[in-house]
CSV table of C-alpha atoms in Angstrom, one decimal:
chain,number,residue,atom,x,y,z
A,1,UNK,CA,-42.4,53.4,-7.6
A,2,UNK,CA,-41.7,50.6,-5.8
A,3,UNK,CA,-42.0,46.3,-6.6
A,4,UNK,CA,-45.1,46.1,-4.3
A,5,UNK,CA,-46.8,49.2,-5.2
A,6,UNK,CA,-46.9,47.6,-8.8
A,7,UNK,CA,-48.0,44.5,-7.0
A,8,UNK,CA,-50.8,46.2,-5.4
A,9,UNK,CA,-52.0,47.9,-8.2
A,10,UNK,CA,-51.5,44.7,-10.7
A,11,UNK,CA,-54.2,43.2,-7.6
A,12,UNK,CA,-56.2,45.8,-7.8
A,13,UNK,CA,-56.5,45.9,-11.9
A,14,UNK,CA,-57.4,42.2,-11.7
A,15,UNK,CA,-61.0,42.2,-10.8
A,16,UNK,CA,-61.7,45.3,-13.2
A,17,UNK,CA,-60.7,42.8,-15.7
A,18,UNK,CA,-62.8,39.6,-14.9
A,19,UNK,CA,-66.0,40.8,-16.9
A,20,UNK,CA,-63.8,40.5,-20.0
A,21,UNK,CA,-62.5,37.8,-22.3
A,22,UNK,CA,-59.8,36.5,-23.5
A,23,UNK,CA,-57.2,38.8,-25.2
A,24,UNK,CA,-59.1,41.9,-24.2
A,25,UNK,CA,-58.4,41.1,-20.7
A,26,UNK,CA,-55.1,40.9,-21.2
A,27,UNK,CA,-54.6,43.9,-23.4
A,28,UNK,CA,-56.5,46.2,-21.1
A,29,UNK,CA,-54.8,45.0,-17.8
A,30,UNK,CA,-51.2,45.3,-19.2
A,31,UNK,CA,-52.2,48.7,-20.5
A,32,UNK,CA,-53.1,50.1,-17.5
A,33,UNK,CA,-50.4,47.8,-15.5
A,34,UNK,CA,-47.9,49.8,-18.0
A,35,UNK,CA,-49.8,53.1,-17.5
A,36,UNK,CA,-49.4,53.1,-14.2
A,37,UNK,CA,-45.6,52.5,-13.9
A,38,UNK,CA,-45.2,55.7,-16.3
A,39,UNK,CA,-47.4,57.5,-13.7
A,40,UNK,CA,-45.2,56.3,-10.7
A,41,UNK,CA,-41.7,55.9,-12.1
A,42,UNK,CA,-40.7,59.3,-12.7
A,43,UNK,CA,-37.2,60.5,-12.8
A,44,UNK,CA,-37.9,62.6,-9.3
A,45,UNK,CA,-38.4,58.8,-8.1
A,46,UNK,CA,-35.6,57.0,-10.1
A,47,UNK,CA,-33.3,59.6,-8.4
A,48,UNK,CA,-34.8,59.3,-4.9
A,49,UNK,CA,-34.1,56.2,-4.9
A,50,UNK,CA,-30.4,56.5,-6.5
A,51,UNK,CA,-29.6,58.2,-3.1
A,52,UNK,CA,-30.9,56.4,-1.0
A,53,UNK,CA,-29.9,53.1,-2.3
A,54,UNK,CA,-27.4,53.6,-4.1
A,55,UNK,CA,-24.4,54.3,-2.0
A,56,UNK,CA,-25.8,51.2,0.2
A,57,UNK,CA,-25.4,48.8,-2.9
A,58,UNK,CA,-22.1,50.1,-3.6
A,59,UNK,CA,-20.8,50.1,-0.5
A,60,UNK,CA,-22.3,46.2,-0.6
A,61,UNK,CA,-20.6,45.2,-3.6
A,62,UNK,CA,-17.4,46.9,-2.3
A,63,UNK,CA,-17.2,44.9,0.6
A,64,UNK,CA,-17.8,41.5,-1.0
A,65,UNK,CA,-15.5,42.3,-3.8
A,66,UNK,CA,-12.7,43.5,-1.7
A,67,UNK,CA,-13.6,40.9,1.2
A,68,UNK,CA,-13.5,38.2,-1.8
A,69,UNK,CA,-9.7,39.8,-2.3
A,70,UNK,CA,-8.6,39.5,1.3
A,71,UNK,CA,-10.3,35.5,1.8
A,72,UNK,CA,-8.4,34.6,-1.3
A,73,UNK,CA,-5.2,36.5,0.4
A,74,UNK,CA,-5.9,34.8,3.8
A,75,UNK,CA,-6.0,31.3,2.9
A,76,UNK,CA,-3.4,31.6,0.3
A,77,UNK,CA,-1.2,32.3,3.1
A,78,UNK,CA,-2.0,29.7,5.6
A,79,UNK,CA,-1.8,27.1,2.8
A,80,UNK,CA,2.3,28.4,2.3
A,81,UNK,CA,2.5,28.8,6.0
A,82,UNK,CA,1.1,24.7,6.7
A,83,UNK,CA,2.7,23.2,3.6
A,84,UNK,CA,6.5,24.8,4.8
A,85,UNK,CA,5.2,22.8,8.5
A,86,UNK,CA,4.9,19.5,6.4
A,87,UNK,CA,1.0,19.1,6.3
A,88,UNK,CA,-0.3,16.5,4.3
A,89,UNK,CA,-1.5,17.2,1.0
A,90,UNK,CA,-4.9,16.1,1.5
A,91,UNK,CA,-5.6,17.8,4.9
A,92,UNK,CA,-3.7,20.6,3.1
A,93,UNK,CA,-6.8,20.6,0.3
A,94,UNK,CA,-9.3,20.6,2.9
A,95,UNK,CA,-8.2,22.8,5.3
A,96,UNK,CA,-7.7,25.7,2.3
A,97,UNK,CA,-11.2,25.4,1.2
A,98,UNK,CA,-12.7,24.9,4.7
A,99,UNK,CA,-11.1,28.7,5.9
A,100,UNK,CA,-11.9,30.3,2.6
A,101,UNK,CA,-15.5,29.0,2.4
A,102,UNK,CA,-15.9,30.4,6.0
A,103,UNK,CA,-14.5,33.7,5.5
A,104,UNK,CA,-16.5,33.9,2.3
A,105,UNK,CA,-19.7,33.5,4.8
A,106,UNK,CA,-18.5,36.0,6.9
A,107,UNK,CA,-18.1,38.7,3.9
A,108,UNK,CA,-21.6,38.0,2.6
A,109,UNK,CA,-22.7,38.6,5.9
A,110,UNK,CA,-21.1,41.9,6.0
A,111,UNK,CA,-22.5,43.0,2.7
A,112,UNK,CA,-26.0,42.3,3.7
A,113,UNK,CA,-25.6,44.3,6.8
A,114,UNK,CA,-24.8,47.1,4.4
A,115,UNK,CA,-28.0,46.6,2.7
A,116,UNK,CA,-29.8,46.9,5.7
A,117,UNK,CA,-30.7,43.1,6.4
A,118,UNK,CA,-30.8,42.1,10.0
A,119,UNK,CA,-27.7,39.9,10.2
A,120,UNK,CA,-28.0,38.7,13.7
A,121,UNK,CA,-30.8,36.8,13.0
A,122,UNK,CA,-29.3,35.4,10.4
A,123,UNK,CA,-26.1,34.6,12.2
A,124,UNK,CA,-27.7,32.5,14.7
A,125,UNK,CA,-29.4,30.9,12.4
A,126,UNK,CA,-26.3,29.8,10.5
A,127,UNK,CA,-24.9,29.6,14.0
A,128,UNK,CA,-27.8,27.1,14.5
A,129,UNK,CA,-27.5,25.0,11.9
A,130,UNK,CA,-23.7,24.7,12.1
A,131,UNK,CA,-24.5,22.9,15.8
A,132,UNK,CA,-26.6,20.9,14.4
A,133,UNK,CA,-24.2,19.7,11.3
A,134,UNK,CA,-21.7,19.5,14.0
A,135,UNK,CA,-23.7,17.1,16.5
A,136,UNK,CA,-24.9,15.2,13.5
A,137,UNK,CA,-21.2,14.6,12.1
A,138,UNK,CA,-19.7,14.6,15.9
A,139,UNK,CA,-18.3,11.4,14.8
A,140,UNK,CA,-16.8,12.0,11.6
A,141,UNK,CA,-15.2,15.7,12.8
A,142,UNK,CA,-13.5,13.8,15.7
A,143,UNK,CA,-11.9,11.7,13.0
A,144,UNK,CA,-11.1,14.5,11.2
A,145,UNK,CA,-9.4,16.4,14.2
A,146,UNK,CA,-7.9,13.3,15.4
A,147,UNK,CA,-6.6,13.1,11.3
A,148,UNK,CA,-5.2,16.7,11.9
A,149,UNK,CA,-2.9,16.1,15.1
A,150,UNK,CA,-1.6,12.7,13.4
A,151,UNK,CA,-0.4,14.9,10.3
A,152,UNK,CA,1.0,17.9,12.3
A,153,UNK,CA,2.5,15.4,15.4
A,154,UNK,CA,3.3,12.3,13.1
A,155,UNK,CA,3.8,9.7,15.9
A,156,UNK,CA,4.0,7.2,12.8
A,157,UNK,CA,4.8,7.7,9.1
A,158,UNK,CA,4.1,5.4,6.0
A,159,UNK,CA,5.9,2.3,5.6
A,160,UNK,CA,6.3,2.1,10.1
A,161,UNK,CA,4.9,-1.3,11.7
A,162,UNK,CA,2.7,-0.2,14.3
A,163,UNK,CA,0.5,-1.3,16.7
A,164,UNK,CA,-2.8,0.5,17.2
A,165,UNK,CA,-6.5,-0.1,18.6
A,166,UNK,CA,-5.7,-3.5,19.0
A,167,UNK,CA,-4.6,-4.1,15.4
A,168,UNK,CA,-0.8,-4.4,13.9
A,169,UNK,CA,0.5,-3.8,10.3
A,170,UNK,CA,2.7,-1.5,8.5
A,171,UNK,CA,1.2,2.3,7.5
A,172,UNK,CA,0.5,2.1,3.9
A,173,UNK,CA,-2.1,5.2,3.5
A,174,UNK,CA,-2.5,8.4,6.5
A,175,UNK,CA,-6.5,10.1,5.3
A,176,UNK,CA,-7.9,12.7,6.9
A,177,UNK,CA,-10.9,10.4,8.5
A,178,UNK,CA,-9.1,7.1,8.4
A,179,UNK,CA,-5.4,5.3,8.3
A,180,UNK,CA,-4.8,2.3,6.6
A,181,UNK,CA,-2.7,-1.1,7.8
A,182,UNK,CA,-1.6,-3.9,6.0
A,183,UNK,CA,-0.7,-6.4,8.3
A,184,UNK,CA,2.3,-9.1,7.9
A,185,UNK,CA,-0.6,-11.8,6.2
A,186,UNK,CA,-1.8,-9.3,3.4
A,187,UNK,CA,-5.0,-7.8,5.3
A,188,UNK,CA,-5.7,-4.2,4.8
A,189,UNK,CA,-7.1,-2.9,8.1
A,190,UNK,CA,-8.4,0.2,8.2
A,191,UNK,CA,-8.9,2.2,11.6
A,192,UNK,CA,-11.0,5.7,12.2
A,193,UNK,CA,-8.1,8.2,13.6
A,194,UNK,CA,-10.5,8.9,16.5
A,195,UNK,CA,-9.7,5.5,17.4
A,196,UNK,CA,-6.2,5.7,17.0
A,197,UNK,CA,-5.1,9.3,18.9
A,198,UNK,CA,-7.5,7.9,21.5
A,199,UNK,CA,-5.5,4.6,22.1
A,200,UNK,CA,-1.8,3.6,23.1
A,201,UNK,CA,0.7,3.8,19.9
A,202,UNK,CA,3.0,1.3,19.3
A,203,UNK,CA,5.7,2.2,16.6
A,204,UNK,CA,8.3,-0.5,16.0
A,205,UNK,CA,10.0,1.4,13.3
A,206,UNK,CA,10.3,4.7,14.6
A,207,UNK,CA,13.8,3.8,16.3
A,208,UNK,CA,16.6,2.4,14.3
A,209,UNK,CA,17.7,0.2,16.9
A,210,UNK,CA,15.5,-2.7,18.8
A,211,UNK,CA,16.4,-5.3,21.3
A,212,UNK,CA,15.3,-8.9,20.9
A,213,UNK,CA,14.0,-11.2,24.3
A,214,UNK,CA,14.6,-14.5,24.6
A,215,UNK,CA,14.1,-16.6,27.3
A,216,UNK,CA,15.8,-19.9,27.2
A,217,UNK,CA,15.7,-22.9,30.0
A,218,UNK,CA,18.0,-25.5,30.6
A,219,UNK,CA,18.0,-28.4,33.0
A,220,UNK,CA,19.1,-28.0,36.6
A,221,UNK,CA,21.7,-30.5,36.2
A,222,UNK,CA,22.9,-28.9,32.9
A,223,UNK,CA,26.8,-27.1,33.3
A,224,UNK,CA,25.6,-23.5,33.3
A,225,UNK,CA,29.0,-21.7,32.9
A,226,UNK,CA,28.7,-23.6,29.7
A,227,UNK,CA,25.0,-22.9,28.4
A,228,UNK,CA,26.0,-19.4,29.4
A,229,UNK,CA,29.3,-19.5,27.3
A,230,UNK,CA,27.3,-20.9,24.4
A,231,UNK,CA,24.7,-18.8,24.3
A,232,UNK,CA,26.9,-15.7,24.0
A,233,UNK,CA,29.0,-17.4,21.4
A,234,UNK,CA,25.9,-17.9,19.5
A,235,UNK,CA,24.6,-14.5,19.5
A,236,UNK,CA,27.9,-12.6,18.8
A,237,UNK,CA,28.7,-14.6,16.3
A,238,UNK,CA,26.0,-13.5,14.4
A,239,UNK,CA,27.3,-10.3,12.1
A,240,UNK,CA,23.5,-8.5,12.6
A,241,UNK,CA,23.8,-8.2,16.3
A,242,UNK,CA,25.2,-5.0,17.4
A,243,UNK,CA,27.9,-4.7,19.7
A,244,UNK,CA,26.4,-1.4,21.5
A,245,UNK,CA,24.9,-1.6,23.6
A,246,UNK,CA,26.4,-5.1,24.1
A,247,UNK,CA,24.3,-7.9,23.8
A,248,UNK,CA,22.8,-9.7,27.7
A,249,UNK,CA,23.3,-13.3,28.6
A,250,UNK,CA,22.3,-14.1,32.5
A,251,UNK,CA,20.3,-16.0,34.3
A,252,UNK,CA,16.8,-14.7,35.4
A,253,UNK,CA,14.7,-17.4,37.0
A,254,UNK,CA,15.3,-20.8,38.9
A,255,UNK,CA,11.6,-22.2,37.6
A,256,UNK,CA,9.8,-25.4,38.7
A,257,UNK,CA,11.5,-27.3,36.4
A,258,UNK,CA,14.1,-25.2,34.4
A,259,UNK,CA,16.7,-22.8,34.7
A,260,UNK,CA,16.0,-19.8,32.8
A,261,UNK,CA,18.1,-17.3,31.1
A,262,UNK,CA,17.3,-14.1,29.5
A,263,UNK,CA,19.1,-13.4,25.4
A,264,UNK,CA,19.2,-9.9,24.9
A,265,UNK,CA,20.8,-9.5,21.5
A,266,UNK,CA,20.5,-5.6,19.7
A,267,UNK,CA,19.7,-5.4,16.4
A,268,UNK,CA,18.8,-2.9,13.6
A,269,UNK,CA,14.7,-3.0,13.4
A,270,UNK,CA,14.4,-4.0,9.6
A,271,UNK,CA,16.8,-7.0,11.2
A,272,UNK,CA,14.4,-8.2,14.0
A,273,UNK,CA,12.4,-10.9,12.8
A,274,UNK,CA,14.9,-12.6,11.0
A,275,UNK,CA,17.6,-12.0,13.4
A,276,UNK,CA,15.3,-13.8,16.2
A,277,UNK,CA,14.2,-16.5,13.9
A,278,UNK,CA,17.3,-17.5,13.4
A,279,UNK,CA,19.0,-17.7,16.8
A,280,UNK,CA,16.1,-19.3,17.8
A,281,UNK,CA,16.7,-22.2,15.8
A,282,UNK,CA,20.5,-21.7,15.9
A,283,UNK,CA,19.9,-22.3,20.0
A,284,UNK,CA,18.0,-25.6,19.6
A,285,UNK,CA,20.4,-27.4,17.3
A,286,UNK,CA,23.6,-26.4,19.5
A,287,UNK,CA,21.6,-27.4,22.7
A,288,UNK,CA,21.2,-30.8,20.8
A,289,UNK,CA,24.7,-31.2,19.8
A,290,UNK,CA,26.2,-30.1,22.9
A,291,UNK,CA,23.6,-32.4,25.0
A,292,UNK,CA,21.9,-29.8,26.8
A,293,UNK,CA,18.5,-30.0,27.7
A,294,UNK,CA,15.9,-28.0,27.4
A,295,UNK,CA,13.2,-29.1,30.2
A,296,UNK,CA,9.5,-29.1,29.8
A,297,UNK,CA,6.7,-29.2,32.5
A,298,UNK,CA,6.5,-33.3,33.7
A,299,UNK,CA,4.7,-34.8,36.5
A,300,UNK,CA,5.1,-38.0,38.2
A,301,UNK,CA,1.8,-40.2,38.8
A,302,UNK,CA,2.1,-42.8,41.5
A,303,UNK,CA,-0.1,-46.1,41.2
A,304,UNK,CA,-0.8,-47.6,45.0
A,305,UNK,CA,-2.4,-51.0,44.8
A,306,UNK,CA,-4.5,-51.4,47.7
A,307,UNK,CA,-5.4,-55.3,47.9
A,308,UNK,CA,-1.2,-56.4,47.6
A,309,UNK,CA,-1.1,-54.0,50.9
């Protein structure tokens, strides 16, 4: 006996019943509801439907038992395989459940195939609904893919000073959707990675050398053997610049009013900023004691009285 041959006949009891009241109806139709199921269930049945069920459900339950098994297996072994490549420990969390939940779906499709359900309706159903999930989160899975390629390529690391989508700071905090700045004035910025892998990069910190650029002008009738000879005194004399590559002193523009020459000290990157600040200064106060000057844009304004003509 089958669940809707009971059905029918529990339909087919009910209007037999509606003359009576109360507990009598209720009496009578489970009586012959039970009747009935003694009539049809019968061992001839029970075992007709042993064979032709039951090797289905156990070959059912053997798939999603053993496919459980092999999931488990799977992503235990890409989560070895990406934590010996460095992956973050967050994308790390993700990514595991992310494979296992979807070769969990793909077992429990496979045991209801064995049952006889019609998977590939089903499958593009699911197969539906993942597109739409996907359009729906298009901009949040870009982030997240853009999250994966900064882990696995590292083009920065926590604790560089980069520059990124327009934005500069040093990398305190590398999600999976987002990366965090804080920038030299104590501002946490924090920028989508779809943003960053889709911009220019600018890591200060990933080399452990950097060059500084100066550019400083002295007047045309200044000696400029000796503004040269000064500024390389003043340069190597400091014990942060590095000797190689050697540090550059020359002269790179004749301007309007000034003659320019590039400083081109090298210096180790945690280094920079101080290092600069202080030649900088270190240049103006020798230029004052020495008498050298350092020219600024001037123009001359003629006055022609008309009438004294």
């Amino acid at each position: 006996m089958t669940v809707s041959d009971v059905v029918a006949f529990a339909f087919q009891a009910v209007p037999q019943a509606q003359g009576e009241s109360g507990d009598a109806v209720t009496d009578g139709f489970l009586d012959s509801l039970w009747a009935d199921v003694k009539d049809r269930v019968t061992p001839e049945a029970v075992l007709g439907f042993a064979q032709t069920w039951g090797p289905k459900i156990v070959a059912a339950l053997a798939i999603l038992l053993i496919g459980r098994w092999v999931a488990r297996f799977v992503t235990s072994v890409a989560v070895r395989a990406a934590r010996r490549a460095g992956t973050d420990a967050t994308l790390l969390s993700f990514l595991s459940n992310l494979i296992y939940m979807l070769l969990l779906t793909a077992v429990c499709i496979a045991a209801l195939g064995q049952l006889g359900v019609n998977t590939t309706s089903l499958s593009a159903v699911l197969a539906a609904a993942g597109f739409a999930v996907g359009m729906a989160m298009q901009g949040s899975l870009g982030n997240l893919a853009a999250g994966a390629m900064l882990v696995m390529f590292k083009p920065f690391k926590v604790g560089d000073y980069v520059e990124v989508s327009g934005a500069g700071g040093t990398v305190t905090e590398i999600h999976i959707f987002h990366t965090v700045l804080l920038t030299p004035n104590n501002v946490r910025v924090i920028i989508p990675n779809g943003n960053i892998t889709g911009n220019t990069i600018q890591n200060f910190s990933a080399e452990k050398r950097r060059r500084i650029d100066l550019v400083i002008g002295c007047g045309y009738n200044d000696d400029l053997p000796a503004v040269k000879q000064f500024l390389l005194e003043t340069i190597t004399s400091d014990s942060r610049v590095l000797q190689d590559p050697k540090p550059v002193v020359a002269v790179s523009e004749l301007g309007d009013s000034s003659v320019n020459f590039v400083v081109r000290p090298w210096v180790a990157s945690a280094d920079f900023w101080a290092t600069k600040f202080d030649l900088t200064e270190r240049i103006k106060l020798g230029f004052d004691e020495r008498g050298f000057t350092i020219p600024f844009p001037s123009r001359d304004v003629f006055l022609h009285n008309s009438d004294a003509a």
